[in-house]
Amino acid sequence: MLQVEHLSYDVQEEGRQAEILSDVSFSVKDGEMLVITGPNGGGKSTLAKILMGINQPMSGRIVLNGTDITNMPIDERAKAGIGFAFQQPPRFKGMTVRRLLHLAAGRGLSEDECCDLLSSVGLCAVEYIDRDADATLSGGEMKRIEIATVLAKHHDICIFDEPEAGIDLWSFSMLIKRFEQIHKDKKESLILISHQERIIQMADRIMVISDGKVESVGETAAIMPQLFSGNEGVCACRQQKGGGLCGVE
Ligand SMILES: Nc1ncnc2c1ncn2[C@@H]1O[C@H](COP(=O)(O)OP(=O)(O)OP(=O)(O)O)[C@@H](O)[C@H]1O
Ligand SMILES: [Mg+2]
């Protein structure tokens, strides 16, 4: 179980303190899928980076399975059971996709295991396994490889920041199936940050973050209608910050 209590995060902007997250509290139960959505610039990726230990909060507490991990460095959080896929994955010059998968798994993987992982994100191992995971890969290819690195190992909780971004329709369907399987197995909790209706509707619970605050959080059946009120599948949370969240406020 993940418990997040009263997180706040500020940055220095033009010599003054700007608040990015304020008093963010929520929890994720074992095996639960929480989807975080909300307007661009609301603070979702910042929150994900704080959970992974990339950013350090000004105040608040993060507790994973009863252990306070607030001050734990990134590598220890990974060992404690958190997996993370960035909204914009980093590139690794001079490192092959195969090596990246081995490192992510924390052990040597067989050819078949690498192939299965790449197939699960719609990539053909023959074409990609010996390529460098660098800037020569397209955005969608790198995004899918990064997702495969998170899937390479069991985590107690996996955080995927906009897994749909830049991914084609065919690979997206495969990815959805993979998330559904993880969710069904209940062996890992999932935090999916997304604007995509198909992802949002899979959630057990939805949390809307807007302007650095938890705008609403609740069961999917209760929050969904507020998000998609008459916009034919276009999430109201995509509206401009300050434009208000349709029906959520
Ligand atoms: N280091 C920083 N310095 C200044 N502003 C920052 C910094 N990091 C984040 N921000 C600002 O904090 C806000 C939240 O950013 P964040 O990336 O968390 O938003 P988001 O909810 O993930 O948005 P999106 O849906 O576009 O991915 C934005 O307005 C962003 O410009
Ligand atoms: Mg983001």
Short mmCIF file of C-alpha atoms and ligand atoms in Angstrom, two decimals:
data_model
loop_
_atom_site.label_atom_id
_atom_site.label_comp_id
_atom_site.label_asym_id
_atom_site.label_seq_id
_atom_site.Cartn_x
_atom_site.Cartn_y
_atom_site.Cartn_z
CA MET A 1 0.00 0.00 0.00
CA LEU A 2 1.20 3.48 -0.86
CA GLN A 3 0.22 6.39 1.36
CA VAL A 4 0.95 9.96 0.36
CA GLU A 5 0.38 12.58 3.03
CA HIS A 6 0.29 16.35 2.63
CA LEU A 7 2.96 16.66 -0.06
CA SER A 8 4.01 20.10 -1.17
CA TYR A 9 6.59 21.13 -3.73
CA ASP A 10 7.92 24.59 -4.66
CA VAL A 11 10.39 25.87 -7.23
CA GLN A 12 12.35 29.10 -7.50
CA GLU A 13 10.99 31.10 -10.43
CA GLU A 14 12.46 34.51 -11.27
CA GLY A 15 13.79 34.83 -7.74
CA ARG A 16 10.51 33.97 -6.03
CA GLN A 17 9.01 30.78 -4.69
CA ALA A 18 6.32 29.21 -6.92
CA GLU A 19 4.08 26.49 -5.52
CA ILE A 20 3.75 23.50 -7.87
CA LEU A 21 2.03 21.05 -5.49
CA SER A 22 0.10 21.88 -2.36
CA ASP A 23 -1.15 19.51 0.34
CA VAL A 24 -1.51 16.45 -1.92
CA SER A 25 -2.75 13.37 -0.05
CA PHE A 26 -4.00 10.05 -1.42
CA SER A 27 -3.41 6.32 -1.14
CA VAL A 28 -3.16 3.34 -3.47
CA LYS A 29 -4.19 -0.05 -2.14
CA ASP A 30 -2.45 -3.29 -3.10
CA GLY A 31 -3.56 -4.37 -6.56
CA GLU A 32 -5.44 -1.14 -7.15
CA MET A 33 -5.31 0.93 -10.33
CA LEU A 34 -5.40 4.68 -9.72
CA VAL A 35 -5.57 6.96 -12.73
CA ILE A 36 -4.36 10.52 -12.22
CA THR A 37 -5.67 13.04 -14.69
CA GLY A 38 -6.14 16.80 -14.90
CA PRO A 39 -5.22 19.87 -16.96
CA ASN A 40 -1.79 20.36 -18.51
CA GLY A 41 0.60 21.89 -16.01
CA GLY A 42 -1.51 20.72 -13.06
CA GLY A 43 1.39 18.95 -11.36
CA LYS A 44 0.92 15.26 -12.30
CA SER A 45 4.44 14.60 -13.60
CA THR A 46 5.95 16.55 -10.70
CA LEU A 47 4.02 14.32 -8.30
CA ALA A 48 5.23 11.18 -10.13
CA LYS A 49 8.84 12.37 -9.91
CA ILE A 50 8.43 13.02 -6.18
CA LEU A 51 7.07 9.47 -5.71
CA MET A 52 10.11 8.09 -7.55
CA GLY A 53 12.56 10.29 -5.59
CA ILE A 54 13.67 12.42 -8.54
CA ASN A 55 12.26 15.55 -6.87
CA GLN A 56 12.31 16.06 -3.11
CA PRO A 57 9.14 17.49 -1.52
CA MET A 58 9.26 20.53 0.75
CA SER A 59 6.90 18.83 3.18
CA GLY A 60 4.79 15.72 3.51
CA ARG A 61 5.38 12.01 3.75
CA ILE A 62 5.43 9.01 1.40
CA VAL A 63 4.93 5.60 3.00
CA LEU A 64 5.28 2.37 1.01
CA ASN A 65 4.13 -0.84 2.71
CA GLY A 66 4.58 0.76 6.14
CA THR A 67 8.08 2.16 5.45
CA ASP A 68 8.64 5.91 5.24
CA ILE A 69 10.46 6.37 1.90
CA THR A 70 10.25 10.19 1.77
CA ASN A 71 14.01 10.61 2.01
CA MET A 72 15.01 7.42 0.22
CA PRO A 73 17.17 7.86 -2.91
CA ILE A 74 15.88 6.72 -6.32
CA ASP A 75 17.80 3.42 -6.48
CA GLU A 76 16.58 2.36 -3.03
CA ARG A 77 12.99 3.22 -3.96
CA ALA A 78 13.36 1.03 -7.02
CA LYS A 79 14.58 -1.79 -4.75
CA ALA A 80 11.69 -1.09 -2.36
CA GLY A 81 9.31 -1.84 -5.23
CA ILE A 82 8.54 1.31 -7.22
CA GLY A 83 8.78 1.25 -11.02
CA PHE A 84 8.53 4.41 -13.09
CA ALA A 85 8.14 5.29 -16.76
CA PHE A 86 8.71 8.97 -17.59
CA GLN A 87 6.37 11.10 -19.71
CA GLN A 88 9.46 11.85 -21.82
CA PRO A 89 11.83 8.90 -21.52
CA PRO A 90 15.55 9.61 -21.24
CA ARG A 91 17.88 8.33 -24.00
CA PHE A 92 20.92 6.19 -23.29
CA LYS A 93 23.80 6.83 -25.66
CA GLY A 94 26.01 3.77 -26.08
CA MET A 95 23.61 1.37 -24.38
CA THR A 96 21.73 -1.26 -26.35
CA VAL A 97 18.05 -2.06 -25.79
CA ARG A 98 19.13 -5.55 -24.66
CA ARG A 99 21.46 -4.14 -21.97
CA LEU A 100 18.77 -1.69 -20.84
CA LEU A 101 16.26 -4.54 -20.40
CA HIS A 102 18.82 -6.63 -18.46
CA LEU A 103 19.59 -3.70 -16.15
CA ALA A 104 15.89 -2.98 -15.63
CA ALA A 105 15.18 -6.62 -14.81
CA GLY A 106 18.13 -6.74 -12.40
CA ARG A 107 19.27 -10.04 -13.94
CA GLY A 108 20.31 -11.55 -17.24
CA LEU A 109 17.31 -12.19 -19.46
CA SER A 110 17.08 -14.93 -22.04
CA GLU A 111 16.56 -14.08 -25.71
CA ASP A 112 12.95 -15.30 -25.38
CA GLU A 113 12.28 -13.11 -22.33
CA CYS A 114 13.62 -10.01 -24.13
CA CYS A 115 11.52 -10.92 -27.15
CA ASP A 116 8.36 -11.33 -25.02
CA LEU A 117 8.92 -7.97 -23.33
CA LEU A 118 9.42 -6.14 -26.60
CA SER A 119 6.47 -7.94 -28.20
CA SER A 120 4.23 -6.88 -25.32
CA VAL A 121 4.80 -3.26 -26.35
CA GLY A 122 4.45 -4.04 -30.04
CA LEU A 123 8.14 -4.09 -31.00
CA CYS A 124 9.92 -6.80 -32.96
CA ALA A 125 12.96 -7.97 -30.97
CA VAL A 126 14.99 -8.79 -34.10
CA GLU A 127 14.81 -5.16 -35.18
CA TYR A 128 15.38 -3.49 -31.84
CA ILE A 129 17.32 -5.66 -29.39
CA ASP A 130 20.79 -4.67 -30.57
CA ARG A 131 20.01 -1.06 -31.35
CA ASP A 132 21.24 1.71 -29.09
CA ALA A 133 18.52 3.21 -26.86
CA ASP A 134 19.58 6.67 -27.99
CA ALA A 135 18.22 9.58 -29.99
CA THR A 136 18.12 7.51 -33.20
CA LEU A 137 14.93 5.83 -31.90
CA SER A 138 11.67 7.61 -32.62
CA GLY A 139 9.69 9.09 -29.71
CA GLY A 140 7.10 6.29 -29.83
CA GLU A 141 9.76 3.57 -30.08
CA MET A 142 11.64 4.92 -27.07
CA LYS A 143 8.41 5.32 -25.12
CA ARG A 144 7.53 1.66 -25.76
CA ILE A 145 11.03 0.46 -24.86
CA GLU A 146 10.85 2.37 -21.59
CA ILE A 147 7.50 0.77 -20.79
CA ALA A 148 9.10 -2.64 -21.52
CA THR A 149 11.86 -1.83 -18.99
CA VAL A 150 9.25 -1.25 -16.28
CA LEU A 151 7.49 -4.50 -17.22
CA ALA A 152 10.83 -6.36 -17.04
CA LYS A 153 10.65 -6.69 -13.27
CA HIS A 154 8.01 -7.22 -10.62
CA HIS A 155 7.26 -4.00 -8.72
CA ASP A 156 4.85 -3.45 -5.87
CA ILE A 157 3.70 -0.31 -7.61
CA CYS A 158 4.29 0.91 -11.18
CA ILE A 159 3.86 4.53 -12.22
CA PHE A 160 3.36 5.24 -15.91
CA ASP A 161 3.33 8.91 -16.90
CA GLU A 162 1.13 9.28 -20.02
CA PRO A 163 1.94 5.83 -21.44
CA GLU A 164 -0.25 6.65 -24.44
CA ALA A 165 1.85 9.65 -25.51
CA GLY A 166 3.19 9.19 -29.03
CA ILE A 167 2.11 5.55 -29.25
CA ASP A 168 0.29 4.35 -32.36
CA LEU A 169 -3.21 2.83 -32.19
CA TRP A 170 -2.04 -0.79 -32.63
CA SER A 171 0.60 -0.63 -29.91
CA PHE A 172 -1.81 1.27 -27.68
CA SER A 173 -4.31 -1.59 -27.82
CA MET A 174 -1.59 -4.06 -26.83
CA LEU A 175 -0.56 -1.81 -23.99
CA ILE A 176 -4.13 -1.55 -22.74
CA LYS A 177 -4.34 -5.37 -22.70
CA ARG A 178 -1.12 -5.53 -20.70
CA PHE A 179 -2.42 -3.03 -18.14
CA GLU A 180 -5.70 -4.96 -17.91
CA GLN A 181 -3.77 -8.19 -17.26
CA ILE A 182 -1.62 -6.56 -14.53
CA HIS A 183 -4.79 -5.16 -12.99
CA LYS A 184 -6.56 -8.53 -13.13
CA ASP A 185 -3.59 -10.38 -11.58
CA LYS A 186 -3.63 -7.91 -8.64
CA LYS A 187 0.05 -8.57 -7.96
CA GLU A 188 1.08 -5.01 -8.70
CA SER A 189 -0.58 -1.67 -8.02
CA LEU A 190 -0.74 0.79 -10.89
CA ILE A 191 -0.67 4.56 -11.04
CA LEU A 192 -1.43 5.65 -14.59
CA ILE A 193 -1.19 9.33 -15.40
CA SER A 194 -3.35 9.84 -18.45
CA HIS A 195 -5.72 11.98 -20.47
CA GLN A 196 -6.99 8.98 -22.43
CA GLU A 197 -10.58 7.84 -21.93
CA ARG A 198 -9.75 4.15 -22.50
CA ILE A 199 -7.15 4.28 -19.74
CA ILE A 200 -9.24 6.41 -17.38
CA GLN A 201 -12.21 4.05 -17.59
CA MET A 202 -10.04 1.05 -16.52
CA ALA A 203 -9.30 2.66 -13.15
CA ASP A 204 -10.62 1.56 -9.79
CA ARG A 205 -10.35 5.16 -8.71
CA ILE A 206 -9.60 8.46 -10.42
CA MET A 207 -7.77 11.42 -8.94
CA VAL A 208 -7.97 14.81 -10.65
CA ILE A 209 -5.06 17.15 -10.02
CA SER A 210 -5.48 20.76 -11.01
CA ASP A 211 -3.30 23.74 -10.19
CA GLY A 212 -1.17 21.64 -7.84
CA LYS A 213 -4.07 20.45 -5.71
CA VAL A 214 -6.25 17.35 -5.52
CA GLU A 215 -9.39 18.59 -7.21
CA SER A 216 -11.31 15.38 -6.67
CA VAL A 217 -10.66 11.72 -5.95
CA GLY A 218 -13.10 8.84 -5.93
CA GLU A 219 -14.49 5.69 -7.50
CA THR A 220 -14.35 5.69 -11.29
CA ALA A 221 -18.14 5.48 -11.65
CA ALA A 222 -18.51 8.68 -9.64
CA ILE A 223 -15.74 10.73 -11.28
CA MET A 224 -16.01 9.58 -14.94
CA PRO A 225 -19.31 11.31 -15.77
CA GLN A 226 -17.91 14.60 -14.50
CA LEU A 227 -14.85 14.31 -16.75
CA PHE A 228 -16.59 13.42 -19.99
CA SER A 229 -19.72 15.50 -19.82
CA GLY A 230 -20.87 15.69 -23.45
CA ASN A 231 -17.44 16.05 -25.00
CA GLU A 232 -17.59 12.83 -27.04
CA GLY A 233 -14.56 11.20 -25.51
CA VAL A 234 -12.43 14.30 -25.15
CA CYS A 235 -11.47 14.55 -21.51
CA ALA A 236 -12.62 17.85 -20.06
CA CYS A 237 -9.37 17.92 -18.11
CA ARG A 238 -7.54 18.73 -21.34
CA GLN A 239 -9.10 22.15 -21.25
CA GLN A 240 -6.81 25.06 -20.50
CA LYS A 241 -5.69 25.51 -16.94
CA GLY A 242 -7.95 28.16 -15.43
CA GLY A 243 -10.74 27.16 -17.78
CA GLY A 244 -12.17 25.00 -15.03
CA LEU A 245 -12.82 21.30 -14.94
CA CYS A 246 -16.19 20.59 -16.46
CA GLY A 247 -18.49 19.61 -13.65
CA VAL A 248 -15.67 18.70 -11.28
CA GLU A 249 -15.54 21.95 -9.37
N1 LIG B 1 11.66 23.11 -12.23
C1 LIG B 1 10.59 23.84 -12.55
N2 LIG B 1 10.69 25.19 -12.65
C2 LIG B 1 9.58 25.94 -12.94
N3 LIG B 1 8.37 25.43 -13.15
C3 LIG B 1 8.23 24.10 -13.06
C4 LIG B 1 9.32 23.24 -12.76
N4 LIG B 1 8.87 21.96 -12.74
C5 LIG B 1 7.57 22.04 -13.03
N5 LIG B 1 7.18 23.31 -13.23
C6 LIG B 1 5.82 23.79 -13.54
O1 LIG B 1 4.96 23.09 -12.69
C7 LIG B 1 3.71 22.86 -13.31
C8 LIG B 1 3.39 21.38 -13.26
O2 LIG B 1 4.19 20.69 -14.19
P1 LIG B 1 3.95 19.15 -14.49
O3 LIG B 1 4.95 18.73 -15.51
O4 LIG B 1 3.95 18.42 -13.20
O5 LIG B 1 2.48 19.18 -15.09
P2 LIG B 1 1.59 18.00 -15.65
O6 LIG B 1 0.33 17.95 -14.84
O7 LIG B 1 2.38 16.75 -15.73
O8 LIG B 1 1.22 18.52 -17.11
P3 LIG B 1 1.01 17.74 -18.51
O9 LIG B 1 -0.41 17.23 -18.52
O10 LIG B 1 1.22 18.81 -19.53
O11 LIG B 1 2.05 16.65 -18.61
C9 LIG B 1 3.85 23.42 -14.72
O12 LIG B 1 3.26 24.70 -14.75
C10 LIG B 1 5.34 23.49 -14.94
O13 LIG B 1 5.68 24.49 -15.85
MG MG B 2 3.04 15.57 -17.26
#
